[in-house]
Amino acid sequence: MTTASDGSRNTGARIVDAIPPVPDISAMHGPITRSILSRFYLMQAAWFIVGMLPVVLGMNAQWKAFGLGIVLPGGGFFFAGGIAGIVFGLLSIAVFAVIMFIWWARGVVLGPPAVLIGTAMLSAAWVDGSPGLALMEYAVPLAFLALHGGFALHRRRKFSAARERGKEHNAALAKIEPILREAPIEASPEMPAGQIGEYRRMLDLALQPVDEWKGFVFNDTWQDGALRYQICTMSWNLAFGQFTQLPAFHGYLNTAQENLIRKHIDRKTWNYWYWESLWGNLKVSKNPVDIDNIMLSGFLGVSLGLFETSSGTSPFSEPGSLTFRWDEDTAAEYNHETMLREVVKNYKRYDYGWFPCEPRWIYSMCNLVGRTSLALHDARHGTHMIDEIGARFDKTMRDEMLLPDGRIRVCTSSTFGFTVPSLSGLFGETWGIRFMTPYAPEEAERLWAILKRDFIKVNDKGELDFELLPLGWDTRKPANFSYDQWPELNPLTMTLWAAQEMGDEPVIDATRRTINRMYGDGVADAVSWTRANTVRDMVRTGLPEKWRTGPLLTEAIYPDVVVTRAVSDGDRLDLVLVPGEGPVEARLGLGRLRPGRSYRVVQTGETLAADMDGTARFTFHLPERREVSIIPAD
């Protein structure tokens, strides 16, 4: 065992020899972003000139109010003067701020100009009969120029400060030993009580009929609590649990994952896209994966790939097995591969080589997820979708999304080129780390080390000190728990997931202690479904041979029997079973046995004879938690 300079306990060979330094980034923006921003600033200049024409040409007060109103929110009301004019002017600014938030959150691209034009028209009507305040003819345009000049100066200062932080980070990175280590793929221990509770919650939701939605939360159609995120969080966690703890169990665990994928393609899950496409892309769309919307196609693609990898089955490979049905007459029919071909198509549609979630907003984490969906399919099926988009994807990460301090842009406007700064933070940036380890472990190491320097620290009590940004995702609610509680659990969960993927034991331990202290014992277990290198192993390796071919538990009745561990070494099958509703005679089915071979249940001595199809069934008394081992009898 070795100990890294940051205290991480690691075994095995390093995956990365050294953490690469942050590149010296001398330009504020990459070439693509710079081109888009230049277009935006030209548009802003033209808008300003149009707004100032009534003043320059000496037109009447109504035209001046309208012009000043489109130059600056509330400008026309300030021109009108009086207490009412000031109140309405301030109200116009507030409404514009709200619509800017809605534009980001919902992609309503026409919202900001509509508010500007609408309030400008109202101010023109309001000023009727009044000459207006001549002072405002100068003050409003000067305020516009000062505002944009201030923004530019602030951006320049932030950029210079980020470059200095990058130099400081590089001095520290040179002394930090990489954390990621090669390790054999082995099953994790059985589920603890807190994890079993969340496991059962997910199964209860997933095993109900596909057209029933009891227990799902409908408070949020658009953001973190939306159905699509509730579903994919459960899909991923069940697949991770199957890979790490239950590789020898199919049965209701496979059924639960299949049901969740079918819920993901139900119109209730993706109906939001009709409206977002309409007001964001100005396009009627009854197909949620045709244009943009990586937050559906990429996330669903990962659910498909993780399920296929963890179970070794491909139930969605047949034509039409993924059908997005709008009504009886309108449906978009796909299978796993053809749906991912839409992801590839959308990556190619943009100069960035990345594509939007909300209309015209590109998110780094969503695009990392989308890339992983392709990588999983390539690894299991021998396709080459990453070859089609990978080089452009990596160039964008390096040239457009990497910041001078080594962090990444989380949200960028594909239309206007600017970034939403409040989304970068502990949640927004730790989110993507586990999706970087399969293909860019060096970048994952660097980003993780920098985020630890900027946001998190293990304190003297062995807990986690963490810094959250006051706005944005750091204070959003988790999708996999009750929607109206525990906002800080989101960034802490992302931190835990990143630390687990990296194998950073000190941060894992500290984060778990902090979560349990803040939210109750067992909550850290409830959100823990991975171990070191889980996503990396699932993408690059998949199931080891002994797990692909060894005996399986194929049948158990839920909730009578809760399977908390199921592992095969290729010949024997080891299970841990817990009664879900009290003592029960558990009826169990086995598969992938050697046809005609005899097996023995170690705990009871019962001998089982495998049928010619490699199956067997038996009953096992289960009054409490029991270990069950089935071994060859000869």
XYZ file of C-alpha atoms in Angstrom, residues 57-607:
551
model
C -32.975 62.348 -35.037
C -34.902 64.478 -32.545
C -38.115 62.486 -32.822
C -41.053 62.938 -30.450
C -41.038 61.835 -26.820
C -42.886 58.596 -27.462
C -40.277 57.411 -29.975
C -37.491 58.488 -27.658
C -39.028 56.524 -24.781
C -39.342 53.456 -26.987
C -35.764 53.747 -28.218
C -34.305 54.282 -24.769
C -36.451 51.383 -23.511
C -34.832 48.928 -25.911
C -31.353 50.255 -25.144
C -31.717 49.538 -21.427
C -34.465 47.773 -19.447
C -36.695 50.497 -17.974
C -34.876 53.219 -19.922
C -38.113 54.562 -21.401
C -39.780 54.844 -17.991
C -36.769 56.641 -16.535
C -37.027 59.040 -19.481
C -40.700 59.610 -18.665
C -39.662 60.787 -15.204
C -41.596 61.139 -11.981
C -41.944 58.713 -9.118
C -44.123 56.400 -11.206
C -41.519 56.409 -13.975
C -38.792 55.409 -11.513
C -40.965 52.642 -10.035
C -41.907 51.248 -13.429
C -38.299 51.549 -14.582
C -37.052 49.517 -11.618
C -39.867 47.026 -12.147
C -38.800 46.667 -15.791
C -35.256 45.857 -14.671
C -36.602 43.238 -12.254
C -38.790 41.651 -14.947
C -35.835 41.580 -17.324
C -33.699 39.852 -14.686
C -36.421 37.228 -14.188
C -36.775 36.585 -17.917
C -33.004 36.210 -18.208
C -33.189 33.458 -15.574
C -36.131 31.841 -17.380
C -34.192 32.049 -20.644
C -31.371 30.052 -19.076
C -33.654 27.627 -17.207
C -36.165 27.016 -20.000
C -34.385 28.143 -23.161
C -36.989 30.819 -23.971
C -34.791 32.593 -26.505
C -37.362 35.241 -27.447
C -38.016 36.138 -23.792
C -35.354 38.846 -23.239
C -36.004 40.802 -26.462
C -39.764 40.436 -25.939
C -39.509 41.965 -22.452
C -37.289 44.792 -23.725
C -39.637 45.615 -26.600
C -42.754 45.159 -24.466
C -41.595 47.443 -21.636
C -40.331 49.945 -24.218
C -43.762 50.060 -25.852
C -45.423 50.495 -22.460
C -43.069 53.371 -21.641
C -43.885 55.007 -24.972
C -47.575 54.872 -24.096
C -46.842 56.114 -20.570
C -44.867 59.180 -21.720
C -47.665 60.334 -24.027
C -48.184 64.074 -23.520
C -44.969 64.592 -21.577
C -41.721 65.939 -23.072
C -39.648 63.495 -21.012
C -36.416 64.176 -19.128
C -33.726 65.448 -21.485
C -31.082 64.279 -19.003
C -32.093 60.663 -19.617
C -31.304 61.018 -23.312
C -27.664 61.012 -22.174
C -27.878 59.053 -18.942
C -29.488 55.915 -20.420
C -26.933 55.353 -23.211
C -24.107 56.219 -20.828
C -25.503 53.693 -18.338
C -25.616 51.092 -21.123
C -22.001 51.756 -22.070
C -20.882 51.877 -18.435
C -22.676 48.613 -17.704
C -21.037 46.764 -20.578
C -17.715 48.421 -19.867
C -17.983 47.276 -16.260
C -18.819 43.745 -17.364
C -15.828 43.738 -19.698
C -13.500 45.033 -16.980
C -14.857 42.458 -14.501
C -14.307 39.644 -17.011
C -10.787 40.825 -17.690
C -9.984 40.940 -13.977
C -11.450 37.481 -13.436
C -9.423 36.154 -16.341
C -6.187 37.644 -14.991
C -6.941 36.283 -11.526
C -7.676 32.850 -13.003
C -4.335 32.858 -14.800
C -2.588 33.634 -11.517
C -4.505 30.840 -9.780
C -3.486 28.543 -12.601
C 0.165 29.269 -11.848
C -0.425 28.620 -8.146
C -2.224 25.383 -8.949
C 0.646 24.256 -11.169
C 3.132 24.731 -8.362
C 0.945 22.542 -6.142
C 0.102 19.970 -8.829
C 3.780 19.270 -9.381
C 3.945 17.965 -5.803
C 0.705 15.965 -5.755
C 0.812 12.253 -6.482
C -1.958 11.036 -8.797
C -4.729 9.112 -7.046
C -6.159 6.817 -9.712
C -4.831 3.262 -9.478
C -5.279 0.124 -11.533
C -7.150 -2.536 -9.590
C -8.809 -5.872 -10.352
C -12.562 -5.779 -10.780
C -13.952 -7.332 -7.628
C -17.379 -7.334 -6.015
C -18.010 -4.914 -3.189
C -19.338 -6.092 0.205
C -23.054 -6.625 0.726
C -25.327 -3.635 1.064
C -25.493 -1.964 4.492
C -28.852 -1.009 5.966
C -28.924 2.546 4.591
C -28.199 1.332 1.086
C -30.814 -1.419 1.361
C -33.404 1.227 2.232
C -32.640 3.238 -0.918
C -32.399 0.023 -2.973
C -35.911 -0.920 -1.892
C -37.219 2.585 -2.562
C -35.901 2.387 -6.108
C -37.259 -1.113 -6.628
C -40.687 -0.108 -5.313
C -40.855 2.673 -7.898
C -39.295 0.727 -10.743
C -41.216 -2.546 -10.370
C -44.683 -1.010 -10.539
C -46.322 -1.216 -13.975
C -44.628 1.025 -16.513
C -47.745 3.164 -16.910
C -48.048 3.775 -13.179
C -46.121 6.585 -11.458
C -46.819 6.207 -7.748
C -43.941 7.668 -5.724
C -42.506 9.801 -8.527
C -42.428 13.549 -7.950
C -43.979 15.947 -10.452
C -43.076 19.259 -8.751
C -40.444 20.123 -11.356
C -40.906 19.625 -15.079
C -37.760 21.374 -16.209
C -34.813 21.230 -13.813
C -33.021 18.857 -11.426
C -36.169 17.258 -9.994
C -37.700 16.459 -13.391
C -38.864 12.929 -14.164
C -35.970 12.295 -16.534
C -33.455 12.890 -13.737
C -35.392 10.902 -11.162
C -35.469 8.011 -13.607
C -31.867 8.115 -14.772
C -30.551 8.530 -11.216
C -32.278 5.278 -10.299
C -31.273 3.589 -13.571
C -27.621 4.423 -13.067
C -27.554 3.513 -9.377
C -29.195 0.141 -9.981
C -26.749 -0.583 -12.800
C -23.798 0.474 -10.652
C -25.120 -1.702 -7.838
C -25.493 -4.634 -10.188
C -21.938 -4.226 -11.451
C -20.320 -3.758 -8.055
C -22.429 -5.938 -5.742
C -24.939 -7.988 -7.739
C -23.289 -9.147 -10.981
C -24.755 -12.643 -10.496
C -28.353 -11.480 -10.061
C -30.788 -10.774 -12.872
C -34.433 -11.445 -11.997
C -36.322 -8.437 -10.715
C -33.168 -6.283 -10.818
C -33.132 -6.552 -14.609
C -36.887 -5.999 -14.731
C -36.545 -2.822 -12.659
C -33.935 -1.400 -15.011
C -35.942 -2.300 -18.108
C -39.023 -0.656 -16.609
C -37.132 2.538 -15.857
C -35.880 2.753 -19.433
C -39.446 2.275 -20.665
C -40.556 5.056 -18.332
C -37.754 7.217 -19.756
C -39.274 6.941 -23.243
C -42.824 7.550 -21.991
C -44.236 10.867 -23.165
C -44.725 12.014 -19.557
C -40.928 12.104 -19.235
C -40.124 13.995 -22.412
C -43.254 16.052 -23.094
C -41.339 19.120 -21.844
C -39.276 19.079 -25.023
C -42.214 20.020 -27.233
C -42.461 23.326 -25.381
C -38.725 23.937 -24.997
C -38.174 23.294 -28.693
C -41.071 25.573 -29.564
C -39.973 28.597 -27.527
C -36.228 27.903 -27.625
C -35.536 26.595 -31.129
C -38.745 28.026 -32.661
C -39.479 24.544 -33.926
C -42.381 22.168 -33.339
C -40.823 18.861 -32.318
C -42.597 15.663 -31.334
C -39.327 13.739 -31.397
C -37.204 14.445 -28.291
C -33.888 13.132 -29.646
C -33.854 14.420 -33.218
C -32.484 17.907 -32.540
C -30.501 18.867 -29.404
C -31.786 17.726 -25.957
C -28.690 15.810 -24.860
C -30.181 15.896 -21.353
C -32.569 13.221 -22.607
C -30.705 11.319 -25.327
C -27.297 11.295 -23.647
C -28.644 10.408 -20.223
C -30.893 7.682 -21.621
C -27.927 6.411 -23.636
C -25.898 6.013 -20.442
C -28.811 4.198 -18.766
C -28.903 1.799 -21.703
C -25.140 1.300 -21.757
C -24.768 0.812 -18.014
C -27.653 -1.663 -17.887
C -26.274 -3.607 -20.830
C -22.799 -3.634 -19.291
C -23.859 -4.634 -15.780
C -26.327 -7.319 -16.830
C -24.674 -8.631 -19.990
C -28.038 -8.412 -21.768
C -29.230 -6.201 -24.637
C -33.026 -5.966 -24.432
C -33.193 -2.748 -26.460
C -31.245 -3.790 -29.548
C -34.259 -4.749 -31.667
C -35.731 -2.216 -34.136
C -38.444 -0.139 -32.519
C -37.568 -1.244 -28.986
C -37.107 2.428 -28.065
C -40.157 4.209 -29.408
C -40.961 7.780 -28.417
C -44.706 7.866 -29.018
C -46.453 11.221 -29.104
C -49.894 9.847 -30.003
C -51.425 7.015 -31.992
C -50.334 8.603 -35.266
C -46.933 10.050 -34.350
C -43.966 8.070 -33.053
C -40.190 8.064 -33.457
C -38.910 4.494 -33.525
C -35.349 3.636 -32.515
C -33.259 0.995 -30.870
C -30.171 1.474 -28.684
C -27.789 2.057 -31.583
C -30.032 4.154 -33.822
C -30.946 6.431 -30.909
C -27.233 6.965 -30.278
C -26.783 7.765 -33.968
C -28.956 10.789 -33.247
C -26.489 11.751 -30.509
C -23.637 11.493 -33.018
C -25.605 13.556 -35.539
C -26.187 16.301 -32.997
C -22.536 16.406 -31.946
C -21.697 16.977 -35.619
C -24.283 19.734 -36.053
C -22.298 22.292 -34.045
C -18.909 23.882 -34.577
C -18.247 23.187 -30.913
C -18.687 19.455 -31.452
C -20.865 19.642 -28.328
C -24.614 20.183 -28.365
C -27.280 21.793 -26.165
C -29.434 20.571 -23.290
C -31.859 23.435 -22.866
C -32.260 25.064 -26.283
C -29.067 26.974 -27.125
C -27.338 26.183 -23.807
C -24.400 23.777 -23.867
C -23.503 22.039 -20.581
C -20.146 20.361 -20.084
C -21.464 17.610 -17.799
C -24.271 16.658 -20.171
C -21.843 16.409 -23.065
C -19.508 14.250 -20.983
C -22.509 12.001 -20.312
C -23.353 11.904 -24.011
C -19.804 10.950 -24.890
C -19.933 8.145 -22.318
C -23.150 6.803 -23.852
C -21.298 6.351 -27.150
C -18.207 4.881 -25.502
C -20.286 2.251 -23.686
C -21.936 1.161 -26.923
C -18.639 1.072 -28.804
C -17.091 -1.065 -26.061
C -19.915 -3.622 -25.997
C -20.706 -3.780 -29.720
C -17.524 -2.863 -31.569
C -19.059 0.249 -33.137
C -16.906 3.333 -33.740
C -19.113 6.262 -32.831
C -16.456 7.903 -30.642
C -14.119 7.884 -33.649
C -16.607 10.129 -35.441
C -16.837 12.814 -32.765
C -13.986 12.273 -30.281
C -11.291 14.493 -31.802
C -13.595 17.497 -32.131
C -15.014 16.839 -28.640
C -11.556 16.815 -27.062
C -10.461 19.931 -28.934
C -13.483 21.820 -27.620
C -12.768 20.698 -24.066
C -9.180 21.896 -24.406
C -9.602 25.072 -26.469
C -13.073 26.349 -25.551
C -14.164 24.988 -22.168
C -10.941 24.858 -20.143
C -10.451 27.917 -17.948
C -7.047 29.473 -17.123
C -7.197 28.109 -13.562
C -7.761 24.539 -14.786
C -11.478 24.413 -14.098
C -14.114 24.020 -16.791
C -16.998 26.065 -18.116
C -20.231 24.410 -17.045
C -22.809 26.264 -19.157
C -22.188 28.191 -22.388
C -24.627 29.838 -24.776
C -24.276 28.269 -28.213
C -25.932 31.346 -29.749
C -24.168 34.163 -27.909
C -21.012 32.560 -26.534
C -21.114 33.747 -22.935
C -20.944 31.567 -19.836
C -23.234 31.368 -16.796
C -20.666 31.724 -13.983
C -22.930 30.742 -11.074
C -23.222 27.190 -12.393
C -19.511 26.502 -12.067
C -18.833 25.266 -8.573
C -18.687 22.156 -6.450
C -21.770 20.518 -7.956
C -21.341 21.628 -11.558
C -17.705 20.564 -11.874
C -17.422 17.469 -9.671
C -20.443 16.115 -11.560
C -18.469 15.248 -14.658
C -15.322 13.782 -13.120
C -16.433 10.151 -13.098
C -17.303 10.456 -16.798
C -13.787 11.721 -17.553
C -11.878 8.827 -15.947
C -12.505 6.317 -18.776
C -10.981 8.421 -21.533
C -9.166 11.380 -19.941
C -7.801 10.238 -16.559
C -5.089 12.923 -16.632
C -7.711 15.656 -16.927
C -9.821 14.015 -14.232
C -6.822 13.984 -11.896
C -6.081 17.653 -12.563
C -9.663 18.845 -12.181
C -10.178 16.821 -8.993
C -6.960 18.170 -7.447
C -7.934 21.749 -8.327
C -11.476 21.396 -7.007
C -10.079 20.066 -3.747
C -7.836 23.105 -3.482
C -10.680 25.518 -4.287
C -13.753 24.052 -2.610
C -13.205 21.157 -0.199
C -10.926 20.233 2.653
C -10.831 17.432 5.215
C -10.853 19.165 8.605
C -9.361 18.142 11.934
C -12.572 16.301 12.871
C -12.296 14.108 9.800
C -15.296 15.804 8.206
C -15.542 17.844 5.036
C -15.333 21.616 4.960
C -16.902 22.739 1.693
C -17.669 25.999 -0.063
C -20.897 26.443 -2.017
C -21.812 29.172 -4.466
C -24.969 31.009 -3.338
C -26.743 30.692 -6.689
C -27.019 27.915 -9.221
C -26.732 24.185 -8.715
C -24.882 24.181 -5.424
C -28.189 24.905 -3.701
C -30.530 22.869 -5.924
C -32.526 19.921 -4.557
C -31.512 16.295 -5.206
C -33.518 14.391 -7.817
C -33.396 11.090 -5.955
C -34.897 12.241 -2.645
C -37.908 14.257 -1.571
C -37.828 17.372 -3.711
C -38.446 19.849 -0.895
C -35.510 19.112 1.388
C -31.739 18.749 1.674
C -30.365 21.178 -0.924
C -26.752 20.772 0.208
C -26.966 17.027 -0.329
C -26.645 17.598 -4.074
C -23.068 18.968 -4.125
C -22.032 16.630 -1.309
C -23.342 13.649 -3.264
C -21.483 14.756 -6.384
C -18.339 15.154 -4.293
C -18.782 11.662 -2.875
C -19.342 10.144 -6.310
C -16.246 11.844 -7.707
C -14.143 10.787 -4.707
C -15.376 7.199 -5.002
C -14.533 7.030 -8.691
C -11.095 8.499 -8.014
C -10.508 6.208 -5.016
C -9.802 9.204 -2.757
C -10.343 7.524 0.619
C -9.818 10.567 2.894
C -12.409 12.593 0.991
C -14.753 9.609 0.800
C -14.581 9.100 4.561
C -14.951 12.810 5.350
C -17.857 13.300 2.950
C -19.686 10.272 4.291
C -19.271 11.513 7.876
C -20.515 14.972 6.901
C -23.555 13.634 5.037
C -24.518 11.362 7.929
C -24.076 14.157 10.474
C -26.179 16.589 8.448
C -28.916 14.273 7.242
C -28.877 11.192 9.474
C -27.069 7.878 9.763
C -27.305 5.767 6.639
C -27.877 8.580 4.148
C -24.277 8.331 2.897
C -24.869 4.620 2.271
C -28.073 5.463 0.417
C -26.188 7.558 -2.150
C -23.168 5.224 -2.443
C -23.375 2.855 -5.409
C -19.866 2.873 -6.810
C -16.268 2.199 -5.841
C -12.923 3.232 -7.301
C -12.829 3.076 -11.114
C -16.462 1.963 -11.479
C -17.322 4.048 -14.547
C -13.842 3.533 -15.973
C -14.161 -0.244 -15.551
C -17.674 -0.357 -16.992
C -16.660 1.574 -20.096
C -13.256 0.028 -20.726
C -13.628 -3.547 -19.456
C -17.198 -4.515 -18.660
C -18.016 -7.716 -16.829
C -15.063 -10.015 -16.135
C -15.270 -13.443 -17.765
C -16.244 -15.208 -14.541
C -19.172 -12.835 -14.078
C -20.269 -13.136 -17.723
C -20.342 -16.930 -17.678
C -20.781 -18.054 -14.059
C -24.003 -19.163 -12.336
C -26.775 -16.628 -11.818
C -29.650 -16.051 -9.472
C -32.372 -15.560 -12.071
C -35.518 -15.731 -9.965
C -36.552 -14.317 -6.601
C -39.814 -12.749 -5.530
C -39.765 -9.100 -4.482
C -40.392 -7.861 -1.810
C -40.291 -11.279 -0.116
C -36.584 -11.632 -0.880
C -34.199 -8.667 -1.050
C -30.952 -9.719 -2.728
C -28.132 -7.600 -1.302
C -25.148 -9.417 -2.821
C -24.773 -11.952 -5.623
C -21.353 -12.938 -6.978
C -19.985 -15.867 -8.954
C -16.380 -17.005 -9.352
C -17.300 -18.826 -12.532
C -18.304 -22.078 -10.806
C -19.958 -21.222 -7.496
C -22.615 -18.678 -6.611
C -22.553 -16.695 -3.359
C -25.649 -14.792 -2.242
C -26.741 -12.637 0.645
C -30.525 -12.567 1.076
C -32.697 -10.489 3.413
C -36.421 -11.095 3.985
C -38.310 -8.010 2.921
C -41.614 -8.611 4.719
C -40.689 -11.038 7.533
C -39.708 -14.731 7.531
C -40.435 -16.448 4.233
C -39.874 -19.632 2.304
C -37.814 -18.098 -0.477
C -38.399 -19.583 -3.904
C -35.220 -19.136 -5.917
C -34.303 -19.857 -9.517
C -30.791 -20.381 -10.862
C -29.443 -20.036 -14.372
C -26.255 -20.495 -16.374
C -25.498 -23.742 -14.560
C -23.688 -26.479 -16.425
C -26.485 -28.625 -17.959
C -26.899 -31.930 -16.174
C -24.411 -31.077 -13.453
C -25.211 -31.471 -9.750
C -24.865 -28.546 -7.351
C -25.102 -28.330 -3.576
C -26.561 -25.633 -1.331
C -23.806 -25.328 1.269
C -26.007 -24.076 4.115
C -28.603 -26.874 3.857
C -26.760 -29.676 2.105
C -29.532 -29.890 -0.501
C -28.429 -31.205 -3.882
